């Protein structure tokens, strides 16, 4: 079989993936010129990869025409690099109680109006039954990185029961930052201290990952289930799926344990954000539904419990060495999703949630983004930390490029790299513009909620003159689901040559 390799980006990783002869011509176009997208209208965020299985199957008729070839990507130069050889000092900051005096928005922020309009007055009682505490501190040269932590004080006595942490460690002979989230109500992320420039490359090495999935063929290991401790109840309370979703009665007055279970059952899943780009500055951990309306592009894991997969496939996974799919249920549940957010459903139904359409890119689809939940690869945690995985996202003048490299299950050593222009066939990446001049207001609309206990509308969700600065997020950014640990190193930020930032 004849084989070719894709050239690595200048200043980036040097690993490549190989393509069979039959995929060469079109895959080169897809990987270098951009993935294609078609719209998806969601009634709620329940179809999200981290809390749903995706809906529908893309067909040939759904795929748009091939986009024009973008300009050559910039020649990158290294601006920042953090290898964590210097001590991370969490004691530089104290835990402070969150008062929500400066909310990110009034929609699906932790104290957002959406929940009260859906669940009614009982939701406020549930929300006020605990306190949330935050901690942030600078990391790296000049403090270019920020470590951001969130924790829950269950009984409101001023003492955090299970603190998440970001500290120094070693893995595979490298110095690393270790993220630990011992309870699913905590969060731990790295983000940039300042918003990213209009063109950049962010990359890092993931050394270890333990946020669910199987080990040695089983979801139960180390006295945990799918990465969660077996102690007590673990539910999405107080930010459940919409009241009209399965897995619970939709009654916000129900006791904590009667909300949707995250450890097993219909909504049992764990996960980790390998690398996400979100649409506002200074991101911090929040409830999972908030993030379904704030992300632009991302790579994440979605480790479903077998209860959630049920009798279905659980989605599909691409073997990039053959460009053929296999069922998620036949994987180790340690998969990599590489995807973009599109326009939302502006009028979700009663008991639903606000959320963006979601489109997944794999080499099996020739880089075309499709609405069916499709993982681009499967990790092998058992090989870590002796082998690691590199994740990177680039923004250039034309769009975003997502990249994942490493020794993947079935496929072997690969570099998966997909470019998606900001707009293809009038279908945009959500809030792609970091400057007002990049966008003319054509996708502006009003988000409308007509729900069981109230109604609201939020106009100008993407108006002309707006700008949405890019920030990256690495880690566990959900405060009502996800639990585990991970370690990483060599976070690098590149900018085009000739620019300072």
Coordinates of C-alpha atoms in Angstrom, one line a residue:
X1 CA 0.0 0.0 0.0
X2 CA 1.4 3.4 -0.9
X3 CA 1.5 5.8 2.0
X4 CA 1.9 9.5 2.4
X5 CA 2.4 11.7 5.5
X6 CA 1.0 15.1 6.5
X7 CA 3.7 17.7 7.2
X8 CA 3.7 18.9 10.8
X9 CA 3.2 22.6 11.5
X10 CA 6.2 24.7 11.9
X11 CA 7.1 25.1 15.5
X12 CA 4.7 22.3 16.4
X13 CA 4.9 18.5 16.9
X14 CA 6.9 16.4 14.5
X15 CA 4.6 13.3 14.4
X16 CA 2.5 12.4 11.4
X17 CA -0.3 10.2 10.5
X18 CA -0.4 8.0 7.4
X19 CA -3.3 7.7 5.0
X20 CA -4.2 4.7 2.7
X21 CA -4.0 5.3 -1.0
X22 CA -7.8 5.4 -1.4
X23 CA -8.0 8.4 1.0
X24 CA -5.2 10.5 -0.3
X25 CA -6.7 13.1 -2.6
X26 CA -9.9 14.0 -0.7
X27 CA -8.3 13.6 2.8
X28 CA -5.6 16.1 1.9
X29 CA -8.2 18.6 0.9
X30 CA -10.3 18.0 4.0
X31 CA -7.4 18.1 6.4
X32 CA -5.7 21.1 4.9
X33 CA -8.6 23.0 3.5
X34 CA -11.2 22.5 6.2
X35 CA -13.9 20.3 7.6
X36 CA -17.5 20.9 6.4
X37 CA -20.5 21.5 8.6
X38 CA -24.3 21.4 8.4
X39 CA -26.7 22.8 10.9
X40 CA -28.2 20.9 13.8
X41 CA -31.2 22.2 15.7
X42 CA -31.3 20.8 19.3
X43 CA -34.3 20.9 21.5
X44 CA -32.0 20.9 24.5
X45 CA -28.4 20.3 25.3
X46 CA -29.1 16.6 25.9
X47 CA -27.4 15.7 22.7
X48 CA -24.1 17.1 23.8
X49 CA -21.1 14.7 23.8
X50 CA -20.6 15.1 27.5
X51 CA -24.2 14.6 28.4
X52 CA -25.7 12.8 25.4
X53 CA -25.1 10.5 22.6
X54 CA -25.6 12.8 19.6
X55 CA -28.6 12.6 17.2
X56 CA -29.0 11.6 13.6
X57 CA -26.6 10.4 11.0
X58 CA -25.1 12.7 8.4
X59 CA -25.6 11.6 4.8
X60 CA -24.0 12.6 1.5
X61 CA -26.9 15.1 1.0
X62 CA -26.0 16.8 4.3
X63 CA -22.5 17.6 3.2
X64 CA -21.7 21.0 1.6
X65 CA -19.4 21.6 -1.3
X66 CA -15.7 21.6 -0.7
X67 CA -14.5 25.0 0.8
X68 CA -11.7 27.0 -0.9
X69 CA -8.2 26.3 0.2
X70 CA -7.2 28.7 3.0
X71 CA -4.1 30.8 3.0
X72 CA -0.9 29.2 4.3
X73 CA -0.8 29.0 8.1
X74 CA 1.5 31.4 9.8
X75 CA 5.1 30.5 10.6
X76 CA 4.9 30.1 14.4
X77 CA 7.4 31.3 17.0
X78 CA 7.3 30.2 20.7
X79 CA 6.1 32.9 23.1
X80 CA 5.6 31.0 26.3
X81 CA 6.5 27.5 27.6
X82 CA 5.7 26.0 31.0
X83 CA 7.3 22.7 32.0
X84 CA 6.4 22.9 35.7
X85 CA 10.0 22.6 36.9
X86 CA 9.3 25.6 39.1
X87 CA 7.1 25.0 42.1
X88 CA 3.4 25.6 41.7
X89 CA 2.3 27.5 44.8
X90 CA -1.4 27.2 45.6
X91 CA -0.8 29.0 48.9
X92 CA -0.4 32.2 47.0
X93 CA -4.2 32.5 47.1
X94 CA -7.0 31.7 49.6
X95 CA -10.3 30.0 49.0
X96 CA -13.0 32.6 48.7
X97 CA -16.8 32.0 48.8
X98 CA -18.5 32.6 45.4
X99 CA -21.2 35.3 45.7
X100 CA -22.0 35.6 42.0
X101 CA -21.8 39.4 42.2
X102 CA -20.1 39.3 38.8
X103 CA -21.8 36.5 36.9
X104 CA -20.6 35.4 33.4
X105 CA -24.2 35.7 32.2
X106 CA -27.8 35.5 33.4
X107 CA -28.7 32.5 31.4
X108 CA -27.0 29.3 32.5
X109 CA -24.5 30.6 34.9
X110 CA -24.6 28.7 38.2
X111 CA -27.3 31.1 39.5
X112 CA -28.9 31.5 36.0
X113 CA -32.5 32.4 35.4
X114 CA -32.9 29.4 33.1
X115 CA -33.0 26.9 36.0
X116 CA -35.5 28.9 38.0
X117 CA -37.8 29.3 35.0
X118 CA -37.7 25.5 34.4
X119 CA -37.7 24.0 37.9
X120 CA -39.5 26.7 39.9
X121 CA -39.0 28.1 43.4
X122 CA -37.7 24.7 44.7
X123 CA -34.6 25.1 42.6
X124 CA -33.5 28.2 44.6
X125 CA -33.7 26.1 47.7
X126 CA -31.5 23.4 46.2
X127 CA -29.0 26.0 44.8
X128 CA -28.7 27.7 48.2
X129 CA -28.2 24.4 50.1
X130 CA -24.4 24.6 49.8
X131 CA -21.7 27.1 49.2
X132 CA -19.2 27.2 46.3
X133 CA -15.6 28.3 46.9
X134 CA -13.0 29.5 44.3
X135 CA -9.2 29.8 44.2
X136 CA -7.0 31.1 41.4
X137 CA -3.3 31.7 41.3
X138 CA -0.7 32.5 38.5
X139 CA 1.7 29.9 37.0
X140 CA 4.5 30.2 34.5
X141 CA 6.8 33.0 33.3
X142 CA 5.2 36.4 34.1
X143 CA 2.1 34.5 35.3
X144 CA 0.9 33.8 31.7
X145 CA -1.1 30.8 33.0
X146 CA -3.8 30.8 35.7
X147 CA -4.7 27.7 37.7
X148 CA -8.4 28.0 38.6
X149 CA -10.1 25.7 41.1
X150 CA -13.7 25.3 42.4
X151 CA -14.9 23.4 45.4
X152 CA -18.2 22.8 47.3
X153 CA -18.8 23.4 51.0
X154 CA -21.7 20.9 51.4
X155 CA -22.8 22.0 54.9
X156 CA -21.9 25.7 54.6
X157 CA -19.6 25.6 57.6
X158 CA -16.7 27.3 55.9
X159 CA -14.8 24.0 55.4
X160 CA -14.3 22.4 52.1
X161 CA -14.8 18.6 52.4
X162 CA -12.8 17.5 49.4
X163 CA -10.5 20.1 47.9
X164 CA -9.4 19.8 44.3
X165 CA -5.8 20.7 43.6
X166 CA -3.2 21.5 41.0
X167 CA 0.4 20.7 42.2
X168 CA 3.8 19.6 41.0
X169 CA 4.6 15.9 40.4
X170 CA 6.6 13.7 38.2
X171 CA 5.4 11.2 35.5
X172 CA 7.4 9.2 33.1
X173 CA 10.6 11.0 34.1
X174 CA 9.1 14.4 33.4
X175 CA 8.1 17.2 35.8
X176 CA 4.3 17.7 35.5
X177 CA 1.3 19.5 36.9
X178 CA -1.1 17.1 38.5
X179 CA -4.8 18.0 38.5
X180 CA -6.8 16.1 41.2
X181 CA -10.6 16.4 41.5
X182 CA -11.6 14.0 44.4
X183 CA -15.3 14.9 44.2
X184 CA -17.4 15.5 41.1
X185 CA -18.6 18.8 42.5
X186 CA -15.0 20.2 42.2
X187 CA -13.2 21.6 39.2
X188 CA -9.6 22.2 38.2
X189 CA -8.4 23.9 35.0
X190 CA -5.5 25.8 33.4
X191 CA -6.4 28.9 31.4
X192 CA -4.5 31.9 30.0
X193 CA -4.3 34.8 32.3
X194 CA -5.0 37.2 29.4
X195 CA -7.2 36.5 26.4
X196 CA -5.4 34.9 23.4
X197 CA -4.4 37.0 20.4
X198 CA -6.2 36.7 17.1
X199 CA -3.7 34.1 15.8
X200 CA -2.0 31.5 18.0
X201 CA -1.1 27.9 18.6
X202 CA -1.6 26.3 22.0
X203 CA -0.2 22.8 22.7
X204 CA 0.7 20.5 25.6
X205 CA 1.6 17.0 26.5
X206 CA -0.9 14.8 28.5
X207 CA 1.1 12.4 30.6
X208 CA -1.6 10.6 32.6
X209 CA -5.4 10.5 32.5
X210 CA -7.8 8.9 35.0
X211 CA -11.2 10.4 34.4
X212 CA -13.2 7.3 33.8
X213 CA -13.2 4.7 31.0
X214 CA -12.2 1.0 31.3
X215 CA -9.0 -0.3 32.7
X216 CA -8.0 -3.9 31.9
X217 CA -11.5 -4.4 30.3
X218 CA -13.6 -3.2 33.2
X219 CA -15.3 0.0 34.2
X220 CA -14.8 -1.0 37.9
X221 CA -11.3 -0.6 39.2
X222 CA -9.4 0.7 42.2
X223 CA -12.7 0.7 44.2
X224 CA -14.2 3.1 41.8
X225 CA -16.9 3.0 39.1
X226 CA -16.0 4.8 35.8
X227 CA -13.5 6.8 37.7
X228 CA -15.8 7.9 40.5
X229 CA -15.5 6.9 44.2
X230 CA -18.2 4.5 45.4
X231 CA -18.9 6.6 48.5
X232 CA -22.5 7.9 48.8
X233 CA -24.6 9.4 46.1
X234 CA -23.3 11.4 43.1
X235 CA -25.8 13.4 41.1
X236 CA -26.0 16.5 38.9
X237 CA -27.9 18.4 41.7
X238 CA -28.8 21.3 41.5
X239 CA -28.1 21.7 37.7
X240 CA -29.9 18.6 36.4
X241 CA -30.8 18.0 32.8
X242 CA -34.0 19.8 31.9
X243 CA -37.0 18.8 33.8
X244 CA -38.4 17.0 30.7
X245 CA -35.3 14.8 30.4
X246 CA -35.0 11.2 31.4
X247 CA -33.2 9.8 34.4
X248 CA -35.2 11.6 37.1
X249 CA -38.7 13.0 37.9
X250 CA -37.8 16.6 37.0
X251 CA -38.7 17.8 40.5
X252 CA -36.2 20.2 42.0
X253 CA -37.6 19.6 45.5
X254 CA -36.4 15.9 45.3
X255 CA -33.6 14.9 47.7
X256 CA -30.1 15.1 46.4
X257 CA -29.8 11.4 45.7
X258 CA -32.9 11.4 43.5
X259 CA -31.4 13.7 40.9
X260 CA -29.7 12.3 37.8
X261 CA -26.9 9.9 38.8
X262 CA -23.5 10.7 37.2
X263 CA -21.8 7.6 38.3
X264 CA -24.0 5.1 36.5
X265 CA -27.5 4.8 35.0
X266 CA -29.1 6.9 32.2
X267 CA -26.7 9.9 32.8
X268 CA -23.7 8.0 34.0
X269 CA -20.6 9.4 32.4
X270 CA -17.2 10.9 33.2
X271 CA -14.8 13.0 31.1
X272 CA -12.1 15.5 30.7
X273 CA -11.5 18.6 28.4
X274 CA -8.2 17.9 26.7
X275 CA -8.3 21.4 25.1
X276 CA -11.2 23.8 24.6
X277 CA -11.6 27.3 23.2
X278 CA -14.3 29.3 24.9
X279 CA -15.8 32.7 24.1
X280 CA -15.0 34.9 27.1
X281 CA -12.1 36.0 29.2
X282 CA -11.1 34.5 32.6
X283 CA -13.1 31.2 32.5
X284 CA -13.5 29.3 35.7
X285 CA -15.2 26.0 36.5
X286 CA -19.0 26.1 36.4
X287 CA -21.9 23.7 35.9
X288 CA -21.7 21.6 32.8
X289 CA -24.8 23.1 31.1
X290 CA -23.3 26.6 31.2
X291 CA -20.4 25.4 29.0
X292 CA -22.7 24.0 26.3
X293 CA -23.4 27.6 25.3
X294 CA -19.9 29.0 25.6
X295 CA -17.5 26.8 23.7
X296 CA -16.2 27.5 20.1
X297 CA -14.1 24.4 19.4
X298 CA -12.8 21.6 21.6
X299 CA -11.3 18.2 22.1
X300 CA -12.6 16.2 25.0
X301 CA -13.2 12.7 26.4
X302 CA -16.7 11.3 27.1
X303 CA -16.5 8.1 29.2
X304 CA -20.0 6.7 29.2
X305 CA -21.1 4.1 31.7
X306 CA -22.4 0.9 30.1
X307 CA -25.9 1.8 31.6
X308 CA -25.9 4.9 29.4
X309 CA -24.8 3.0 26.3
X310 CA -27.5 0.4 26.9
X311 CA -28.4 -1.7 23.9
X312 CA -27.2 1.0 21.4
X313 CA -23.7 1.6 20.0
X314 CA -22.8 4.5 22.2
X315 CA -21.6 6.3 19.1
X316 CA -18.7 5.4 16.9
X317 CA -14.9 5.6 16.9
X318 CA -12.6 6.0 13.9
X319 CA -9.7 3.7 13.4
X320 CA -7.6 6.2 11.5
X321 CA -5.1 3.6 10.2
X322 CA -7.9 2.2 8.1
X323 CA -10.4 5.1 8.1
X324 CA -13.1 2.7 9.3
X325 CA -15.5 3.1 12.2
X326 CA -16.2 0.7 15.1
X327 CA -18.8 1.0 17.8
X328 CA -18.0 2.9 21.0
X329 CA -19.4 0.0 23.0
X330 CA -16.4 -2.1 21.6
X331 CA -13.9 0.5 22.8
X332 CA -12.3 1.0 26.3
X333 CA -14.4 4.2 26.6
X334 CA -11.2 6.3 26.6
X335 CA -11.9 8.1 23.3
X336 CA -11.1 11.5 21.8
X337 CA -13.8 13.8 20.4
X338 CA -12.6 16.6 18.0
X339 CA -15.4 18.9 17.3
X340 CA -16.9 22.4 16.8
X341 CA -19.9 24.3 18.1
X342 CA -22.4 25.7 15.7
X343 CA -25.5 27.9 16.1
X344 CA -27.9 27.0 18.9
X345 CA -31.6 26.2 18.9
X346 CA -32.9 29.6 19.7
X347 CA -36.2 28.3 21.2
X348 CA -35.7 25.1 23.2
X349 CA -38.8 23.4 24.3
X350 CA -40.2 23.2 27.9
X351 CA -37.9 21.3 30.2
X352 CA -35.0 21.6 27.8
X353 CA -31.7 23.5 28.0
X354 CA -29.8 26.0 25.9
X355 CA -27.0 24.5 23.9
X356 CA -25.1 24.8 20.6
X357 CA -25.2 22.4 17.7
X358 CA -22.3 20.0 17.7
X359 CA -20.2 18.6 14.8
X360 CA -17.5 15.9 15.0
X361 CA -14.5 15.5 12.8
X362 CA -12.6 12.3 12.1
X363 CA -10.4 11.0 9.3
X364 CA -13.1 8.4 8.6
X365 CA -15.3 11.3 7.4
X366 CA -12.3 12.8 5.5
X367 CA -12.3 15.6 8.0
X368 CA -15.9 16.6 7.3
X369 CA -17.8 17.6 10.5
X370 CA -20.9 15.4 11.0
X371 CA -23.7 15.6 13.5
X372 CA -23.4 11.9 14.7
X373 CA -21.3 11.5 17.8
X374 CA -18.0 10.3 16.4
X375 CA -14.7 9.9 18.2
X376 CA -11.5 10.6 16.2
X377 CA -9.4 8.2 18.2
X378 CA -9.1 6.0 21.3
X379 CA -6.5 6.6 23.9
X380 CA -4.5 3.9 25.7
X381 CA -4.1 5.1 29.3
X382 CA -2.2 1.9 30.2
X383 CA 0.7 3.2 28.1
X384 CA 0.9 6.4 30.0
X385 CA 3.1 8.0 31.4
X386 CA 5.8 6.2 29.4
X387 CA 4.0 7.4 26.3
X388 CA 2.1 10.6 26.1
X389 CA -0.4 12.4 23.9
X390 CA -0.1 15.9 22.5
X391 CA -3.1 18.2 21.9
X392 CA -3.0 21.5 20.1
X393 CA -5.4 24.1 18.7
X394 CA -4.5 26.8 16.2
X395 CA -6.4 29.9 15.2
X396 CA -5.2 31.6 12.0
X397 CA -6.8 34.2 9.7
X398 CA -9.2 31.6 8.2
X399 CA -10.3 29.3 11.0
X400 CA -9.4 26.8 13.7
X401 CA -7.2 23.7 13.5
X402 CA -7.6 20.8 16.0
X403 CA -4.7 18.4 16.4
X404 CA -4.1 15.2 18.5
X405 CA -1.0 13.1 18.3
X406 CA 0.0 9.8 20.0
X407 CA -0.2 6.0 20.0
X408 CA -3.9 5.4 19.6
X409 CA -5.7 2.0 20.1
X410 CA -6.0 0.0 16.9
X411 CA -4.5 2.9 14.8
X412 CA -1.0 3.1 16.3
X413 CA 1.1 6.3 16.1
X414 CA -0.9 9.1 14.4
X415 CA -1.2 12.8 14.1
X416 CA -4.9 13.8 13.5
X417 CA -5.2 17.3 12.2
X418 CA -8.4 19.0 11.0
X419 CA -8.9 22.6 9.9
X420 CA -12.4 24.2 9.8
X421 CA -12.9 27.7 8.4
X422 CA -14.9 30.2 10.5
X423 CA -17.9 29.9 8.1
X424 CA -18.7 27.2 5.5
X425 CA -21.8 27.5 3.4
X426 CA -23.2 30.1 5.7
X427 CA -22.7 27.8 8.7
X428 CA -20.5 29.5 11.3
X429 CA -18.4 28.3 14.3
X430 CA -20.1 29.8 17.3
X431 CA -18.8 33.3 18.3
X432 CA -15.7 32.8 16.2
X433 CA -14.9 36.6 15.9
X434 CA -12.4 37.8 18.4
X435 CA -12.6 41.3 16.8
X436 CA -15.7 43.2 15.7
X437 CA -14.2 43.6 12.2
X438 CA -14.3 39.9 11.7
X439 CA -18.1 39.7 11.7
X440 CA -21.1 41.7 10.3
X441 CA -24.0 40.5 12.6
X442 CA -25.7 38.2 10.2
X443 CA -26.2 35.4 12.7
X444 CA -27.6 37.5 15.5
X445 CA -30.8 36.3 17.2
X446 CA -32.7 36.1 20.4
X447 CA -32.6 33.2 22.8
X448 CA -36.1 32.5 24.0
X449 CA -37.3 30.4 26.9
X450 CA -41.0 29.6 27.5
X451 CA -40.9 27.1 30.4
X452 CA -42.9 25.5 33.1
X453 CA -42.3 28.2 35.7
X454 CA -41.4 31.3 33.8
X455 CA -40.4 32.8 30.5
X456 CA -37.5 35.0 29.4
X457 CA -35.7 36.2 26.3
X458 CA -32.1 37.2 25.8
X459 CA -31.7 39.4 22.6
X460 CA -28.6 40.1 20.7
X461 CA -26.8 36.9 21.3
X462 CA -24.4 37.6 18.4
X463 CA -24.8 41.2 17.2
X464 CA -22.8 43.3 14.8
X465 CA -20.0 45.1 16.7
X466 CA -19.6 42.2 19.1
X467 CA -16.3 40.4 19.9
X468 CA -15.7 37.2 21.8
X469 CA -12.1 36.9 23.0
X470 CA -10.6 33.4 22.9
X471 CA -9.5 31.6 26.0
X472 CA -8.3 28.0 26.3
X473 CA -9.3 25.6 29.0
X474 CA -7.5 22.4 30.0
X475 CA -8.9 20.1 32.7
X476 CA -12.2 19.5 34.5
X477 CA -14.3 22.6 34.2
X478 CA -17.6 21.0 35.3
X479 CA -18.8 21.4 38.9
X480 CA -21.6 18.8 38.9
X481 CA -20.0 16.0 37.0
X482 CA -16.5 14.6 36.3
X483 CA -14.1 13.2 38.9
X484 CA -10.5 11.9 38.7
X485 CA -6.9 13.0 38.1
X486 CA -4.6 13.9 35.2
X487 CA -1.1 15.2 34.7
X488 CA 0.4 17.3 31.9
X489 CA 3.4 19.2 30.9
X490 CA 5.0 21.5 28.3
X491 CA 2.1 23.9 27.8
X492 CA 3.3 26.1 24.9
X493 CA 1.9 29.2 23.3
X494 CA 3.0 30.1 19.8
X495 CA 2.2 33.3 17.9
X496 CA 3.0 34.3 14.3
X497 CA 6.6 35.4 13.7
X498 CA 6.9 39.1 13.8
X499 CA 4.2 39.5 16.5
X500 CA 4.9 39.9 20.2
X501 CA 1.5 38.4 21.2

